[in-house]
């Protein structure tokens, strides 16, 4: 007591001299062991009550004046750096503690905290946790620490600090944190939590977005309240957006005479980016690369879903009611191509159907009635329910009842720990891991505050899925539906993003099990020194009935040059994003480390990266000290008992490969494994056509090569815009090639030129059609459409049809390795008064057709006998004339030339030929109008 009294007296003496600063932070140390098995620790309350929620405010203290409250976010290429600045004066007559509280997303890392108290500046630096603690202990005079605590919202943490200051003191707080934007349901969402708790003379929020490839849309949902809707100003251009919110004191008031602030909620900005093609967006900056992959215009893969629903007694009431309501909507989302069943469990396990059934309207209605009849009661037998679900999927797969390209998943909905059957969590986890096949995924949904979310997350991570917490005191039904929408539309399987050897290193997760519509896959790494200024990536994936290979490239210097011009961009985004992804991946890997030695090794890597990039993680801390290092605070990140040390997402690879996890979006993944040398990224094959072939190009000029005669014959087809001309029609092989004509913008030199604007190749045996236009390339099988732009090199294969696209150049279609068609893209100046983009078509003479082949080009696969004689000077002295005998006809022909544009699309190379007048009359069978067909996939009707 005497010692305590002495300290209090000393404190009062120093306080009178105005020299005492006491730093008080609510925090929690992370223990070395996670104590996952500690049942009581798992159920420690981590969510604040509604009273505590309402009590939150950014600045705490009595008789204080908040001079300013400013928040600024700079988002560059989906990576956000946010700064929160507050300026406060102790206006009271007594010394007091003033608190600074900031709610930040759980997925964010704090990168800096500075504080200025009456001219004394405290600056933060991230260090290994033990180092920071030791330095702090050397200077501390009170057993208090700075820290981050778990907060009172769905996805938040709260940074809290307090400073005890004399009256009249000026205090400035500044907190920095960084996070990567996750794309969900087709957009990115950036949220800032504004709760000043009082009126602020200078209140300002600025969000700056810079996306190098362009911003497709930007919106600010009205989440703060109607009175603020008109105060939020959005200014945007092609690649930049500025969102500003600057309410006056009067605007901030709850009512005309109120002194309370009406600002209490979330300031939200949502946006999406412009995507030129499905190959992804590759960005290089500051010696690092980031590859964003978010394809669209692809059909969904069929799903096989087993819903496993907890109906134990703890689900009684609102939880069950909202789950039933959500399941009604979820079942309506199923299609006839999907298969599903429902397992519900308490102490027993029940199946609505022992087998997967198609998602027909009759089955869906029956399933809805079953769900509505559920009455919660009894215990919780999670282990047996999951075993039954896996067995159901295995049985359906073994019996060939499901499409081998479909996606199989289990969705577990539960609110508590197992109480019946196998109750040891680690054993359940091992059991599920043992029986789950590589092609199955497990998604876990935890309802309520007391659910063991750490277990649900780990069991999902190990089985190529994710976990989601649903809060029962919110609209749990809507949360469940939103979660399901994120995973209900799988577009691709087995995605791999590769790079040529010796071009990159330290690559993050680059193999993914699935890609879901509206999400985004992100891969980052270091760029190795190279003589080339171009970095190339190759993406392979499986879609519905086809396999694709996509290529994209980026200039390694261009983006840094552009970033230097931007006033509000975050120039270090690529380096920090790589570190962010890597640390998140390692944190997840650490949570599943099989041995203590492996865990220690991963821990060292996390700490080294976090210190280098200044991230406060569960394994590092921020030491905040005055310039003379005499005053120190410690900002620390605690362990959440129900999350282990952190939240990591991902899933393991098949086989014995080491486990690597991915950051959060999207986490349904397989792990990174180096490609064997033979599989390291290679370009889509470049198909070389014979030097001599048949072609139609320009407006449109036909060139027919006759190999036996070693002769080229030319003619034009002066048809009308909109007409579809048959070029090849082979009912024997089931292949037809048609072209649709377009016209120039206007008459030029008394002529309206026509060109091919669309080419279609149809393979009837498999029902596969490839339609090439000047805008895109579409592959369809009658049910699924896959559309690709000219903006990326790609290779697609389906049912004997291969399509190879070379960026902005040409596309080659190969059918059954025996028939090839190349379509060449011609681009013109968009503002040209006359010319339009058009297509040329090049077909080898040695294509292996059946004897039934016909068409303007196909008929010449059987080469006719041709004789040319009586060659003499023509009207044009540069063009000789002659007589040609062919197919029993005697024709007057002229010697001239046409262009082959394969090697030089601008000028072309000359092909000398005998030109046949009158649209090829006498050389082709019948009249050219006989080759007009009604549809792009039509075969020629021959007599």
Coordinates of C-alpha atoms in Angstrom, one line a residue, residues 189-525:
X189 CA -17.2 -3.2 -51.6
X190 CA -15.1 -0.7 -49.5
X191 CA -16.6 0.1 -46.1
X192 CA -15.6 2.9 -43.7
X193 CA -17.2 2.8 -40.2
X194 CA -18.1 6.4 -39.1
X195 CA -19.1 6.8 -35.5
X196 CA -17.7 10.1 -34.2
X197 CA -20.1 10.2 -31.3
X198 CA -20.3 14.0 -31.4
X199 CA -20.5 17.0 -33.7
X200 CA -17.2 17.7 -35.6
X201 CA -16.4 21.1 -37.2
X202 CA -14.2 19.5 -39.9
X203 CA -15.7 16.2 -40.9
X204 CA -14.5 14.8 -44.2
X205 CA -14.3 11.5 -46.0
X206 CA -12.5 11.0 -49.3
X207 CA -12.2 7.8 -51.3
X208 CA -9.9 7.8 -54.3
X209 CA -10.2 4.9 -56.7
X210 CA -7.7 4.3 -59.6
X211 CA -8.0 1.3 -61.8
X212 CA -5.6 1.3 -64.7
X213 CA -7.9 -0.7 -67.1
X214 CA -10.9 1.4 -66.3
X215 CA -13.9 1.6 -63.9
X216 CA -17.1 0.0 -65.2
X217 CA -19.3 1.4 -62.4
X218 CA -19.1 3.1 -59.0
X219 CA -21.9 3.6 -56.6
X220 CA -22.5 4.7 -53.0
X221 CA -25.4 2.8 -51.4
X222 CA -27.4 4.9 -49.0
X223 CA -26.1 3.2 -45.9
X224 CA -25.7 6.3 -43.6
X225 CA -29.3 7.6 -43.9
X226 CA -31.5 9.6 -46.2
X227 CA -30.4 13.0 -44.8
X228 CA -26.8 12.4 -46.1
X229 CA -27.7 11.0 -49.6
X230 CA -27.3 14.3 -51.4
X231 CA -24.1 15.2 -49.5
X232 CA -22.1 12.3 -51.0
X233 CA -20.4 13.5 -54.2
X234 CA -19.1 11.1 -56.8
X235 CA -16.8 12.3 -59.6
X236 CA -15.5 9.7 -62.0
X237 CA -13.7 9.4 -65.3
X238 CA -12.6 6.4 -67.4
X239 CA -10.1 5.1 -64.8
X240 CA -10.5 7.3 -61.7
X241 CA -13.2 8.0 -59.2
X242 CA -13.4 10.4 -56.2
X243 CA -16.1 9.9 -53.6
X244 CA -16.4 12.8 -51.1
X245 CA -18.5 13.3 -48.0
X246 CA -18.2 16.6 -46.1
X247 CA -21.2 17.3 -44.0
X248 CA -21.5 20.7 -42.2
X249 CA -22.3 20.9 -38.4
X250 CA -25.9 21.4 -39.2
X251 CA -26.0 18.4 -41.5
X252 CA -24.5 16.3 -38.7
X253 CA -27.2 17.1 -36.1
X254 CA -29.8 14.5 -35.3
X255 CA -32.3 17.4 -35.2
X256 CA -32.3 21.1 -35.6
X257 CA -31.4 21.9 -32.0
X258 CA -29.6 18.6 -31.2
X259 CA -26.0 18.4 -30.1
X260 CA -25.8 14.7 -30.9
X261 CA -24.4 13.5 -34.2
X262 CA -26.6 11.7 -36.7
X263 CA -23.5 10.1 -38.3
X264 CA -23.4 6.6 -37.0
X265 CA -23.0 3.8 -39.5
X266 CA -21.2 2.5 -42.6
X267 CA -20.0 4.7 -45.5
X268 CA -19.9 2.3 -48.4
X269 CA -18.4 2.5 -51.9
X270 CA -19.0 -0.3 -54.4
X271 CA -17.4 -0.5 -57.8
X272 CA -16.3 -2.9 -60.5
X273 CA -13.6 -2.6 -63.2
X274 CA -13.6 -2.8 -67.0
X275 CA -12.5 -6.2 -68.3
X276 CA -11.4 -6.3 -71.9
X277 CA -11.4 -10.0 -72.1
X278 CA -11.7 -13.3 -70.2
X279 CA -7.9 -13.8 -70.0
X280 CA -7.6 -11.7 -67.0
X281 CA -5.7 -8.5 -66.1
X282 CA -1.9 -8.6 -65.5
X283 CA -0.3 -5.6 -63.8
X284 CA 3.3 -5.1 -63.1
X285 CA 4.7 -2.4 -60.7
X286 CA 7.6 -1.9 -58.4
X287 CA 9.2 -5.3 -59.3
X288 CA 6.0 -7.2 -58.5
X289 CA 3.1 -8.5 -60.5
X290 CA -0.6 -9.1 -59.8
X291 CA -2.8 -11.2 -62.0
X292 CA -6.6 -10.7 -61.7
X293 CA -8.8 -13.3 -63.2
X294 CA -12.6 -12.8 -63.3
X295 CA -14.1 -14.2 -66.5
X296 CA -17.7 -13.8 -67.4
X297 CA -20.1 -14.8 -70.2
X298 CA -19.6 -18.4 -69.4
X299 CA -22.4 -20.9 -68.6
X300 CA -22.6 -22.3 -65.1
X301 CA -21.3 -25.8 -64.4
X302 CA -24.0 -28.2 -63.2
X303 CA -24.0 -28.6 -59.4
X304 CA -24.4 -31.6 -57.1
X305 CA -25.3 -30.2 -53.7
X306 CA -26.0 -32.0 -50.4
X307 CA -27.5 -29.6 -47.8
X308 CA -26.7 -30.8 -44.3
X309 CA -28.8 -28.9 -41.8
X310 CA -28.6 -28.9 -38.0
X311 CA -32.0 -29.4 -36.5
X312 CA -30.9 -29.9 -32.9
X313 CA -32.8 -28.3 -30.0
X314 CA -30.5 -25.2 -30.1
X315 CA -31.8 -24.3 -33.5
X316 CA -35.4 -23.8 -32.2
X317 CA -37.1 -20.5 -32.8
X318 CA -35.7 -17.7 -35.0
X319 CA -32.7 -19.7 -36.2
X320 CA -34.7 -22.5 -37.7
X321 CA -37.4 -20.1 -39.0
X322 CA -34.8 -18.0 -40.9
X323 CA -33.0 -21.1 -42.1
X324 CA -36.2 -22.6 -43.5
X325 CA -37.0 -19.3 -45.3
X326 CA -33.5 -19.1 -46.8
X327 CA -33.7 -22.7 -48.0
X328 CA -37.0 -22.0 -49.8
X329 CA -35.1 -19.4 -51.9
X330 CA -32.0 -21.5 -52.3
X331 CA -34.0 -24.5 -53.6
X332 CA -35.7 -22.2 -56.2
X333 CA -32.2 -21.4 -57.5
X334 CA -31.6 -25.0 -58.6
X335 CA -32.0 -26.0 -62.2
X336 CA -32.9 -29.2 -64.0
X337 CA -29.2 -29.8 -64.7
X338 CA -28.4 -29.7 -60.9
X339 CA -28.7 -32.6 -58.5
X340 CA -29.4 -32.3 -54.8
X341 CA -30.5 -33.8 -51.6
X342 CA -31.1 -32.8 -48.0
X343 CA -29.8 -34.3 -44.8
X344 CA -31.0 -33.0 -41.5
X345 CA -29.5 -34.1 -38.2
X346 CA -29.9 -33.9 -34.5
X347 CA -28.9 -37.0 -32.4
X348 CA -30.1 -39.0 -35.4
X349 CA -29.5 -38.4 -39.2
X350 CA -32.4 -38.2 -41.6
X351 CA -32.3 -38.0 -45.5
X352 CA -35.0 -36.4 -47.5
X353 CA -33.8 -38.6 -50.3
X354 CA -31.1 -41.3 -50.0
X355 CA -29.9 -40.5 -53.5
X356 CA -29.2 -37.2 -55.4
X357 CA -32.2 -36.2 -57.5
X358 CA -32.5 -33.7 -60.4
X359 CA -33.6 -30.2 -59.6
X360 CA -36.9 -30.5 -61.3
X361 CA -39.9 -28.4 -60.1
X362 CA -41.6 -31.5 -58.7
X363 CA -38.6 -32.5 -56.6
X364 CA -38.0 -28.9 -55.4
X365 CA -41.6 -28.5 -54.2
X366 CA -41.3 -31.8 -52.4
X367 CA -38.1 -30.7 -50.7
X368 CA -39.7 -27.4 -49.7
X369 CA -42.5 -29.3 -47.9
X370 CA -40.0 -31.4 -46.2
X371 CA -38.0 -28.4 -44.9
X372 CA -41.1 -26.7 -43.6
X373 CA -42.0 -29.8 -41.6
X374 CA -38.8 -29.9 -39.6
X375 CA -39.1 -29.5 -35.8
X376 CA -35.8 -28.9 -34.0
X377 CA -35.0 -31.1 -31.0
X378 CA -32.3 -33.3 -29.5
X379 CA -28.5 -33.3 -29.8
X380 CA -25.9 -32.7 -32.5
X381 CA -24.4 -35.6 -34.5
X382 CA -22.2 -33.7 -37.0
X383 CA -19.8 -36.6 -37.8
X384 CA -22.4 -39.1 -39.0
X385 CA -24.3 -36.4 -41.0
X386 CA -21.2 -35.4 -42.9
X387 CA -20.2 -39.1 -43.5
X388 CA -23.7 -39.7 -45.0
X389 CA -23.3 -36.6 -47.2
X390 CA -20.0 -37.7 -48.6
X391 CA -21.2 -41.3 -49.2
X392 CA -24.2 -39.9 -51.1
X393 CA -21.8 -38.0 -53.4
X394 CA -19.5 -40.9 -53.8
X395 CA -22.4 -43.2 -54.7
X396 CA -23.8 -40.8 -57.3
X397 CA -20.4 -40.4 -58.9
X398 CA -19.6 -44.1 -59.0
X399 CA -22.9 -44.9 -60.5
X400 CA -22.4 -42.3 -63.3
X401 CA -25.5 -40.4 -62.3
X402 CA -23.8 -37.0 -62.4
X403 CA -21.9 -35.1 -65.1
X404 CA -18.1 -35.7 -64.7
X405 CA -17.6 -31.9 -65.3
X406 CA -20.1 -30.9 -62.6
X407 CA -19.2 -29.5 -59.3
X408 CA -20.0 -31.5 -56.1
X409 CA -20.4 -29.7 -52.8
X410 CA -21.7 -30.2 -49.3
X411 CA -23.2 -27.2 -47.5
X412 CA -23.2 -27.7 -43.7
X413 CA -25.5 -25.4 -41.6
X414 CA -25.0 -25.7 -37.9
X415 CA -25.1 -23.6 -34.7
X416 CA -23.2 -25.7 -32.2
X417 CA -20.7 -28.3 -31.2
X418 CA -21.2 -32.0 -31.6
X419 CA -22.9 -33.6 -28.6
X420 CA -23.8 -37.1 -30.0
X421 CA -21.7 -39.8 -31.6
X422 CA -18.1 -38.7 -32.3
X423 CA -17.7 -35.4 -30.4
X424 CA -13.9 -34.9 -30.6
X425 CA -13.4 -32.1 -33.2
X426 CA -10.0 -33.3 -34.4
X427 CA -11.4 -36.8 -35.0
X428 CA -14.3 -35.4 -37.0
X429 CA -11.9 -33.3 -39.0
X430 CA -9.8 -36.3 -39.8
X431 CA -12.8 -38.5 -40.7
X432 CA -14.1 -35.9 -43.2
X433 CA -10.7 -35.4 -44.7
X434 CA -10.2 -39.1 -45.1
X435 CA -13.4 -39.8 -47.0
X436 CA -13.7 -36.6 -49.1
X437 CA -12.7 -37.0 -52.7
X438 CA -10.6 -34.4 -54.5
X439 CA -13.5 -33.2 -56.6
X440 CA -15.8 -32.6 -53.6
X441 CA -15.9 -29.3 -51.6
X442 CA -17.3 -28.6 -48.1
X443 CA -18.8 -25.2 -47.2
X444 CA -19.6 -24.5 -43.6
X445 CA -22.2 -22.0 -42.3
X446 CA -22.1 -21.3 -38.5
X447 CA -25.2 -19.6 -37.1
X448 CA -25.0 -17.6 -33.9
X449 CA -22.5 -16.3 -31.4
X450 CA -21.6 -19.5 -29.6
X451 CA -20.9 -21.7 -32.6
X452 CA -17.3 -23.1 -32.8
X453 CA -16.4 -21.2 -35.9
X454 CA -12.8 -22.2 -35.8
X455 CA -13.7 -25.8 -36.3
X456 CA -16.2 -25.0 -39.1
X457 CA -13.5 -23.0 -40.8
X458 CA -10.8 -25.5 -40.5
X459 CA -13.0 -28.4 -41.8
X460 CA -14.0 -26.2 -44.8
X461 CA -10.4 -25.1 -45.5
X462 CA -9.1 -28.7 -45.6
X463 CA -11.8 -29.7 -48.1
X464 CA -11.6 -26.9 -50.7
X465 CA -14.3 -24.7 -49.2
X466 CA -14.9 -21.7 -47.0
X467 CA -16.8 -21.0 -43.9
X468 CA -19.2 -18.2 -43.1
X469 CA -20.6 -16.9 -39.8
X470 CA -24.2 -16.0 -39.8
X471 CA -25.5 -13.8 -36.9
X472 CA -28.9 -14.7 -35.6
X473 CA -29.6 -11.2 -34.3
X474 CA -29.4 -9.9 -37.9
X475 CA -31.3 -11.1 -40.9
X476 CA -29.8 -14.6 -40.8
X477 CA -31.9 -15.8 -43.7
X478 CA -30.7 -13.1 -46.0
X479 CA -27.1 -13.7 -44.9
X480 CA -27.5 -17.4 -45.7
X481 CA -29.0 -16.6 -49.1
X482 CA -26.1 -14.2 -49.9
X483 CA -23.5 -16.8 -49.0
X484 CA -25.2 -19.3 -51.2
X485 CA -25.3 -16.9 -54.1
X486 CA -21.5 -16.6 -53.9
X487 CA -21.0 -20.3 -54.4
X488 CA -24.1 -21.2 -56.5
X489 CA -22.7 -20.5 -60.0
X490 CA -19.4 -22.3 -60.6
X491 CA -18.1 -21.4 -64.0
X492 CA -14.7 -23.1 -64.1
X493 CA -12.8 -26.0 -62.6
X494 CA -9.1 -26.8 -62.2
X495 CA -7.8 -23.3 -62.9
X496 CA -4.1 -22.9 -63.2
X497 CA -2.3 -19.6 -63.7
X498 CA 1.3 -20.1 -64.9
X499 CA 4.3 -18.0 -66.1
X500 CA 7.2 -18.9 -68.3
X501 CA 10.3 -20.2 -66.5
X502 CA 12.8 -17.7 -65.0
X503 CA 10.4 -14.8 -65.3
X504 CA 8.8 -14.7 -61.8
X505 CA 9.4 -16.0 -58.3
X506 CA 7.7 -16.3 -54.9
X507 CA 4.3 -16.8 -56.6
X508 CA 1.3 -16.9 -54.3
X509 CA -1.5 -19.5 -54.7
X510 CA -1.9 -20.1 -58.5
X511 CA -3.9 -23.3 -58.7
X512 CA -7.6 -23.1 -57.8
X513 CA -10.2 -25.8 -57.6
X514 CA -13.1 -23.7 -58.7
X515 CA -14.1 -20.2 -59.9
X516 CA -17.5 -18.9 -59.0
X517 CA -19.4 -16.2 -61.0
X518 CA -18.9 -12.7 -59.6
X519 CA -15.8 -13.5 -57.7
X520 CA -12.1 -13.0 -58.6
X521 CA -8.9 -15.1 -58.5
X522 CA -5.8 -13.2 -57.6
X523 CA -2.2 -14.3 -58.0
X524 CA 0.9 -12.2 -57.2
X525 CA 4.6 -12.6 -57.1

